[in-house]
CSV table of C-alpha atoms and ligand atoms in Angstrom, one decimal:
chain,number,residue,atom,x,y,z
A,17,MET,CA,13.7,-3.6,10.3
A,18,LYS,CA,15.5,-7.0,10.4
A,19,ASN,CA,14.9,-7.4,14.0
A,20,LEU,CA,11.2,-6.6,13.6
A,21,CYS,CA,11.0,-9.2,10.7
A,22,ASP,CA,12.4,-11.9,13.0
A,23,LYS,CA,10.2,-11.1,15.9
A,24,TYR,CA,7.0,-10.9,13.8
A,25,ARG,CA,7.9,-13.6,11.2
A,26,ILE,CA,7.9,-11.3,8.3
A,27,PRO,CA,9.6,-12.9,5.2
A,28,THR,CA,13.0,-11.3,4.4
A,29,ALA,CA,16.5,-12.4,3.4
A,30,LYS,CA,18.3,-14.5,6.0
A,31,TYR,CA,21.1,-12.3,7.6
A,32,LYS,CA,23.6,-11.6,10.4
A,33,THR,CA,25.0,-8.4,11.6
A,34,PHE,CA,28.7,-7.7,12.3
A,35,THR,CA,31.1,-5.1,13.7
A,36,ASP,CA,34.1,-7.4,13.4
A,37,PRO,CA,35.6,-7.8,9.9
A,38,SER,CA,37.0,-11.3,10.3
A,39,ALA,CA,33.8,-12.7,11.8
A,40,ALA,CA,31.9,-11.1,8.9
A,41,LYS,CA,34.3,-12.7,6.3
A,42,LYS,CA,34.1,-16.1,8.0
A,43,TYR,CA,30.3,-16.0,7.7
A,44,ILE,CA,30.5,-14.8,4.1
A,45,GLN,CA,32.8,-17.7,3.3
A,46,GLU,CA,30.4,-20.2,5.0
A,47,GLN,CA,27.4,-18.8,3.1
A,48,GLY,CA,29.2,-18.5,-0.3
A,49,ALA,CA,28.5,-15.9,-3.2
A,50,PRO,CA,26.5,-14.2,-4.4
A,51,ILE,CA,25.9,-12.5,-1.2
A,52,VAL,CA,24.8,-9.0,-0.1
A,53,VAL,CA,26.7,-6.6,2.2
A,54,LYS,CA,24.9,-3.5,3.6
A,55,ALA,CA,26.0,-0.6,5.8
A,56,ASP,CA,23.7,-0.5,8.8
A,57,GLY,CA,23.3,3.3,8.7
A,58,LEU,CA,22.4,5.8,6.0
A,59,ALA,CA,24.9,6.0,3.2
A,60,ALA,CA,23.3,8.3,0.5
A,61,GLY,CA,22.0,5.3,-1.4
A,62,LYS,CA,25.5,3.7,-1.9
A,63,GLY,CA,25.6,1.5,1.2
A,64,VAL,CA,24.5,-1.8,-0.5
A,65,ILE,CA,26.9,-4.1,-2.3
A,66,VAL,CA,25.5,-7.0,-4.2
A,67,ALA,CA,28.6,-9.1,-4.3
A,68,MET,CA,28.7,-11.7,-7.1
A,69,THR,CA,32.0,-13.2,-5.8
A,70,LEU,CA,33.5,-13.8,-2.4
A,71,GLU,CA,36.3,-11.2,-3.3
A,72,GLU,CA,33.8,-8.4,-3.8
A,73,ALA,CA,32.2,-9.2,-0.6
A,74,TYR,CA,35.4,-9.2,1.4
A,75,GLU,CA,36.3,-5.9,-0.2
A,76,ALA,CA,32.9,-4.5,0.8
A,77,VAL,CA,33.6,-5.6,4.4
A,78,ASP,CA,37.0,-3.9,4.4
A,79,SER,CA,35.8,-0.7,3.0
A,80,MET,CA,32.9,-0.4,5.5
A,81,LEU,CA,34.4,-1.8,8.7
A,82,ILE,CA,38.2,-1.0,8.3
A,83,GLU,CA,38.4,2.0,5.8
A,84,ASN,CA,35.2,3.5,7.2
A,85,VAL,CA,34.1,4.8,3.8
A,86,PHE,CA,30.7,5.5,5.2
A,87,GLY,CA,31.9,6.8,8.5
A,88,THR,CA,29.8,5.6,11.5
A,89,ALA,CA,26.9,4.6,9.1
A,90,GLY,CA,29.2,1.6,8.2
A,91,CYS,CA,30.6,0.6,11.5
A,92,ARG,CA,28.0,-2.1,11.7
A,93,ILE,CA,27.0,-4.2,8.6
A,94,VAL,CA,24.4,-6.5,7.6
A,95,VAL,CA,25.4,-9.5,5.6
A,96,GLU,CA,22.4,-11.1,3.8
A,97,GLU,CA,21.3,-13.8,1.6
A,98,PHE,CA,21.1,-12.9,-2.1
A,99,LEU,CA,17.5,-13.0,-3.3
A,100,GLU,CA,16.9,-13.8,-7.0
A,101,GLY,CA,13.8,-12.5,-8.7
A,102,GLU,CA,12.0,-9.4,-9.9
A,103,GLU,CA,11.8,-6.4,-7.7
A,104,ALA,CA,8.7,-4.4,-7.1
A,105,SER,CA,7.6,-1.5,-4.9
A,106,PHE,CA,4.5,-1.7,-2.7
A,107,PHE,CA,3.0,1.2,-1.0
A,108,ALA,CA,0.6,1.4,1.9
A,109,LEU,CA,-0.9,4.3,3.9
A,110,VAL,CA,-0.8,3.6,7.7
A,111,ASP,CA,-2.8,5.1,10.5
A,112,GLY,CA,-0.9,3.5,13.4
A,113,GLU,CA,-3.1,0.4,13.7
A,114,ASN,CA,-4.4,-0.3,10.2
A,115,ALA,CA,-3.1,0.0,6.6
A,116,ILE,CA,-4.6,0.4,3.2
A,117,PRO,CA,-2.7,-0.5,0.0
A,118,LEU,CA,-2.0,2.0,-2.7
A,119,GLU,CA,-1.7,0.8,-6.3
A,120,SER,CA,1.4,-0.9,-7.4
A,121,ALA,CA,4.3,0.7,-9.3
A,122,GLN,CA,7.7,-0.4,-10.5
A,123,ASP,CA,10.7,1.8,-11.1
A,124,HIS,CA,14.0,1.5,-13.0
A,125,LYS,CA,17.0,2.2,-10.9
A,126,ARG,CA,19.9,1.7,-13.4
A,127,VAL,CA,20.9,4.7,-15.5
A,128,GLY,CA,21.0,2.9,-18.8
A,129,ASP,CA,18.8,1.1,-21.2
A,130,GLY,CA,18.4,-2.6,-20.5
A,131,ASP,CA,19.0,-2.0,-16.8
A,132,THR,CA,22.7,-1.3,-17.2
A,133,GLY,CA,25.2,1.1,-15.7
A,134,PRO,CA,25.2,2.5,-12.1
A,135,ASN,CA,22.3,2.9,-9.8
A,136,THR,CA,20.3,6.1,-9.7
A,137,GLY,CA,17.4,7.6,-7.7
A,138,GLY,CA,15.1,6.1,-10.5
A,139,MET,CA,14.9,6.8,-14.1
A,140,GLY,CA,11.3,6.0,-14.7
A,141,ALA,CA,8.3,4.1,-13.4
A,142,TYR,CA,4.9,2.8,-14.3
A,143,SER,CA,1.7,1.9,-12.5
A,144,PRO,CA,0.2,-0.7,-12.1
A,145,ALA,CA,3.0,-3.2,-12.1
A,146,PRO,CA,1.7,-6.4,-13.8
A,147,ILE,CA,4.0,-8.5,-11.6
A,148,LEU,CA,2.0,-7.4,-8.5
A,149,THR,CA,-1.2,-9.4,-9.2
A,150,LYS,CA,-4.2,-9.0,-6.9
A,151,GLU,CA,-3.4,-12.3,-5.2
A,152,LEU,CA,0.2,-11.2,-4.6
A,153,GLN,CA,-1.0,-7.8,-3.3
A,154,SER,CA,-3.0,-9.6,-0.6
A,155,VAL,CA,-0.1,-11.8,0.3
A,156,VAL,CA,2.0,-8.7,0.7
A,157,MET,CA,-0.6,-7.0,2.9
A,158,GLU,CA,-1.1,-10.2,5.1
A,159,SER,CA,2.5,-11.4,5.4
A,160,ILE,CA,4.4,-8.2,5.3
A,161,ILE,CA,2.5,-4.9,5.8
A,162,LEU,CA,0.0,-5.7,8.4
A,163,PRO,CA,2.4,-7.7,10.6
A,164,THR,CA,4.8,-4.7,10.4
A,165,VAL,CA,2.1,-2.2,11.4
A,166,LYS,CA,0.9,-4.4,14.3
A,167,GLY,CA,4.4,-5.2,15.3
A,168,MET,CA,5.4,-1.5,15.5
A,169,SER,CA,2.3,-0.7,17.6
A,170,ALA,CA,3.1,-3.7,19.9
A,171,GLU,CA,6.6,-2.3,20.3
A,172,GLY,CA,5.1,1.0,21.5
A,173,CYS,CA,6.3,2.7,18.3
A,174,LYS,CA,3.2,3.2,16.1
A,175,PHE,CA,3.9,4.2,12.7
A,176,VAL,CA,1.7,6.7,10.8
A,177,GLY,CA,2.5,7.6,7.2
A,178,VAL,CA,3.4,6.1,3.8
A,179,LEU,CA,5.1,2.7,4.2
A,180,TYR,CA,7.1,1.9,1.0
A,181,ALA,CA,8.2,-1.8,0.9
A,182,GLY,CA,11.0,-2.8,-1.5
A,183,LEU,CA,10.2,-6.3,-2.4
A,184,MET,CA,11.8,-9.2,-4.2
A,185,ILE,CA,9.4,-11.5,-5.8
A,186,GLU,CA,11.5,-14.7,-5.6
A,187,LYS,CA,11.9,-16.6,-8.7
A,188,LYS,CA,11.9,-20.0,-7.1
A,189,SER,CA,8.7,-19.6,-4.9
A,190,GLY,CA,6.9,-16.7,-6.6
A,191,LEU,CA,6.5,-15.3,-3.1
A,192,PRO,CA,7.4,-11.8,-1.9
A,193,LYS,CA,10.2,-11.1,0.5
A,194,LEU,CA,10.9,-7.7,2.2
A,195,ILE,CA,14.2,-6.1,1.0
A,196,GLU,CA,13.8,-2.7,2.7
A,197,TYR,CA,11.4,-0.2,4.0
A,198,ASN,CA,11.3,3.5,3.2
A,199,VAL,CA,9.0,5.7,5.2
A,200,ARG,CA,7.9,8.1,2.4
A,201,PHE,CA,6.6,8.1,-1.2
A,202,GLY,CA,9.2,7.0,-3.7
A,203,ASP,CA,10.4,9.2,-6.5
A,204,PRO,CA,9.6,8.5,-9.4
A,205,GLU,CA,6.8,6.0,-8.3
A,206,CYS,CA,4.9,8.9,-6.7
A,207,GLN,CA,4.3,10.7,-9.9
A,208,VAL,CA,2.5,7.7,-11.5
A,209,LEU,CA,0.5,7.0,-8.3
A,210,MET,CA,-0.6,10.7,-8.0
A,211,VAL,CA,-1.8,11.0,-11.6
A,212,ARG,CA,-3.8,7.9,-11.1
A,213,LEU,CA,-5.3,8.7,-7.7
A,214,GLU,CA,-8.8,10.1,-8.1
A,215,SER,CA,-9.6,10.3,-4.3
A,216,ASP,CA,-8.8,13.4,-2.4
A,217,LEU,CA,-5.2,12.9,-1.1
A,218,ALA,CA,-5.6,15.5,1.7
A,219,GLN,CA,-8.6,13.7,3.0
A,220,VAL,CA,-7.0,10.3,3.2
A,221,LEU,CA,-3.8,11.7,4.7
A,222,LEU,CA,-5.9,13.4,7.4
A,223,ALA,CA,-7.8,10.1,8.0
A,224,ALA,CA,-4.4,8.4,8.5
A,225,CYS,CA,-3.3,11.1,10.9
A,226,ARG,CA,-6.5,10.7,12.9
A,227,GLY,CA,-6.2,6.9,13.0
A,228,GLU,CA,-9.3,6.5,10.9
A,229,LEU,CA,-8.2,4.6,7.8
A,230,THR,CA,-10.4,1.6,8.6
A,231,GLY,CA,-13.1,1.3,5.8
A,232,VAL,CA,-11.4,4.0,3.6
A,233,THR,CA,-11.1,3.0,0.0
A,234,LEU,CA,-9.2,4.8,-2.7
A,235,ASN,CA,-10.3,5.4,-6.2
A,236,TRP,CA,-7.8,5.0,-9.1
A,237,SER,CA,-8.2,5.8,-12.7
A,238,PRO,CA,-8.3,2.6,-14.7
A,239,GLY,CA,-5.6,2.0,-17.3
A,240,SER,CA,-1.9,2.8,-16.7
A,241,ALA,CA,0.5,5.7,-16.1
A,242,MET,CA,4.2,6.1,-16.9
A,243,VAL,CA,6.8,8.6,-16.0
A,244,VAL,CA,10.1,9.0,-17.9
A,245,VAL,CA,12.7,10.9,-15.9
A,246,MET,CA,15.0,13.4,-17.8
A,247,ALA,CA,18.3,13.9,-16.1
A,248,SER,CA,21.4,16.1,-16.7
A,249,LYS,CA,24.0,14.4,-18.9
A,250,GLY,CA,26.6,12.8,-16.6
A,251,TYR,CA,24.1,11.9,-13.8
A,252,PRO,CA,24.5,9.9,-11.5
A,253,GLY,CA,28.2,11.1,-11.8
A,254,SER,CA,29.0,14.8,-12.0
A,255,TYR,CA,27.0,16.9,-14.4
A,256,GLU,CA,26.8,20.5,-15.6
A,257,LYS,CA,24.2,22.8,-14.0
A,258,GLY,CA,22.3,25.6,-15.6
A,259,THR,CA,21.6,24.1,-19.0
A,260,VAL,CA,18.6,25.6,-20.6
A,261,ILE,CA,15.4,23.6,-21.2
A,262,ARG,CA,12.9,24.7,-23.8
A,263,ASN,CA,9.5,23.7,-25.1
A,264,LEU,CA,8.1,22.5,-21.7
A,265,GLU,CA,4.7,24.1,-22.3
A,266,GLU,CA,4.4,22.7,-25.9
A,267,ALA,CA,5.4,19.2,-24.5
A,268,GLU,CA,2.5,19.2,-22.1
A,269,GLN,CA,0.1,19.9,-25.0
A,270,VAL,CA,1.5,17.2,-27.3
A,271,ALA,CA,-0.8,14.4,-26.0
A,272,PRO,CA,-3.7,14.0,-23.6
A,273,SER,CA,-3.0,13.7,-19.9
A,274,VAL,CA,0.7,14.6,-20.1
A,275,LYS,CA,2.0,16.2,-16.9
A,276,ILE,CA,5.5,17.3,-16.3
A,277,PHE,CA,6.8,17.3,-12.7
A,278,HIS,CA,9.7,19.5,-12.0
A,279,ALA,CA,12.4,18.1,-9.6
A,280,GLY,CA,15.4,20.3,-10.3
A,281,THR,CA,14.7,23.4,-12.3
A,282,ALA,CA,14.8,27.1,-11.8
A,283,LEU,CA,14.1,30.2,-13.9
A,284,ASP,CA,17.2,32.2,-15.2
A,285,SER,CA,17.1,36.0,-15.5
A,286,ASP,CA,15.6,35.7,-19.0
A,287,GLY,CA,12.7,33.5,-17.8
A,288,ASN,CA,14.1,30.3,-19.3
A,289,PHE,CA,13.9,27.1,-17.4
A,290,ILE,CA,17.3,25.8,-16.4
A,291,ALA,CA,18.4,22.4,-14.9
A,292,THR,CA,19.7,22.7,-11.4
A,293,GLY,CA,20.0,19.0,-10.4
A,294,GLY,CA,20.7,15.5,-11.5
A,295,ARG,CA,17.2,14.2,-12.0
A,296,VAL,CA,15.4,17.3,-13.5
A,297,LEU,CA,11.9,16.4,-15.0
A,298,GLY,CA,9.4,13.7,-14.5
A,299,VAL,CA,7.5,13.5,-17.9
A,300,THR,CA,4.3,11.6,-17.0
A,301,ALA,CA,1.2,10.5,-18.9
A,302,LYS,CA,-1.7,8.2,-18.6
A,303,GLY,CA,-3.3,5.9,-21.1
A,304,LYS,CA,-5.9,3.2,-21.5
A,305,ASP,CA,-3.0,0.7,-21.2
A,306,LEU,CA,0.6,0.9,-20.5
A,307,GLU,CA,1.5,1.1,-24.2
A,308,GLU,CA,-0.6,4.2,-24.7
A,309,ALA,CA,0.8,5.8,-21.5
A,310,ARG,CA,4.3,5.2,-22.8
A,311,ASP,CA,3.6,6.5,-26.2
A,312,ARG,CA,2.2,9.7,-24.8
A,313,ALA,CA,5.0,10.2,-22.3
A,314,TYR,CA,7.7,9.6,-25.0
A,315,GLN,CA,6.0,12.0,-27.4
A,316,ALA,CA,6.2,14.6,-24.7
A,317,VAL,CA,9.8,13.7,-23.9
A,318,GLU,CA,10.7,14.1,-27.6
A,319,GLU,CA,9.1,17.6,-27.8
A,320,ILE,CA,11.3,18.9,-25.0
A,321,ASN,CA,14.3,20.8,-26.3
A,322,TRP,CA,17.1,20.1,-23.7
A,323,PRO,CA,20.5,19.3,-25.3
A,324,GLY,CA,22.0,19.0,-21.8
A,325,GLY,CA,19.7,16.2,-20.8
A,326,PHE,CA,19.1,12.5,-21.4
A,327,TYR,CA,16.6,9.8,-20.6
A,328,ARG,CA,16.1,6.1,-20.9
A,329,ARG,CA,14.3,4.8,-23.9
A,330,ASP,CA,13.0,1.6,-22.5
A,331,ILE,CA,10.9,2.5,-19.5
A,332,GLY,CA,8.4,-0.3,-19.0
A,333,TRP,CA,10.5,-2.9,-20.9
A,334,ARG,CA,9.7,-5.7,-18.5
A,335,ALA,CA,6.0,-5.1,-18.9
A,336,LEU,CA,5.9,-4.4,-22.6
A,337,PRO,CA,7.0,-5.8,-25.8
A,338,GLN,CA,10.4,-4.3,-26.9
A,339,LYS,CA,10.2,-1.0,-28.9
A,340,GLN,CA,13.0,1.5,-29.4
A,341,PHE,CA,12.8,5.3,-29.3
A,342,ALA,CA,15.1,7.9,-30.8
A,343,SER,CA,17.4,9.2,-28.2
A,344,GLN,CA,17.9,12.9,-27.9
A,345,GLY,CA,21.2,14.6,-28.3
B,429,ADP,N1,19.2,-9.5,-0.3
B,429,ADP,C1,19.2,-9.0,-1.5
B,429,ADP,N2,19.3,-9.8,-2.7
B,429,ADP,C2,19.4,-9.3,-3.9
B,429,ADP,N3,19.4,-8.0,-4.2
B,429,ADP,C3,19.4,-7.1,-3.1
B,429,ADP,C4,19.3,-7.5,-1.8
B,429,ADP,N4,19.2,-6.5,-0.9
B,429,ADP,C5,19.3,-5.4,-1.7
B,429,ADP,N5,19.4,-5.8,-3.0
B,429,ADP,C6,19.6,-4.8,-4.2
B,429,ADP,O1,20.2,-3.7,-3.8
B,429,ADP,C7,19.3,-2.5,-4.0
B,429,ADP,C8,19.5,-1.5,-2.8
B,429,ADP,O2,19.2,-2.2,-1.6
B,429,ADP,P1,18.2,-1.5,-0.6
B,429,ADP,O3,18.2,-2.5,0.6
B,429,ADP,O4,17.0,-1.2,-1.3
B,429,ADP,O5,19.0,-0.3,-0.1
B,429,ADP,P2,18.9,1.3,-0.5
B,429,ADP,O6,17.8,1.5,-1.4
B,429,ADP,O7,18.7,1.9,0.9
B,429,ADP,O8,20.3,1.7,-1.0
B,429,ADP,C9,18.0,-3.2,-4.1
B,429,ADP,O9,17.1,-2.4,-4.8
B,429,ADP,C10,18.2,-4.5,-4.8
B,429,ADP,O10,18.4,-4.4,-6.2
B,430,MG,MG1,16.1,0.7,-2.0
């Protein structure tokens, strides 16, 4: 991705790649902290160290290049500039030559209220994300998404599918830089996008496969959607499996537009839902605005009877005035 950004002038954090630990440390010393150290390969979501001090950065280099904690995924590293700003996710559907934007969404990666504690797969999300204004969305399409799609095609490596850009909207310039690409929908952003999508998803995916996205437009429900993730207590660390979840049907009835997505459940021999994973439920609702969507989603969450689970009480906090919710259990 970084090579493609260089070649097609796509804005991203300045960087260098290394296989030699002392060369990496020398570069880190020259650049100063904060600085970001990334394993080049796949590392189960744990391969990025945002180092606030030089010491932390050196430790990251040693753990990846000398101790090989990520195996071969960490034998090459990327050291990159620390970007300061607000993160946002941007999704586009790509047909190999052209791309159409999906609506914006923003997720919450940290496990605890106020964005504290360890990183997770995502504890909640909302759509649209007010930070991605219409102007900013066209900047992202013109400066990041379309050059990527054209670049991939020019490299003889056409991309067809969902392109998920992780962005940093830089504080100092207000402009977006590309942090990473994922080539799939994001969870939990997908839940809020899907409940807002009014067009036929199968039709647009088929159009993408056939290289026929030009001229396709998508219809979205007005207003907002929010998803609150319910996870097993202990997640993202170790957690108990098989705890019983009750009242799911009642929770879906408690407010209009509530939809509960199951991510890690099964039925036990008595027909009860039990939790089988870390992130277990995506409790989603729509509303005329973000506040209404949030109130409905949390009403449903509070109706669910799951002593083995927990959730964040502040999903949407960046976009909403502060309001606290009673925590369960
Ligand atoms: N250059 C950067 N500056 C500041 N924060 C960063 C930078 N790169 C990554 N991060 C932070 O680290 C997180 C994980 O990095 P990312 O590249 O998305 O890797 P992955 O999601 O594959 O673990 C990002 O969501 C962001 O919070
Ligand atoms: Mg990421």
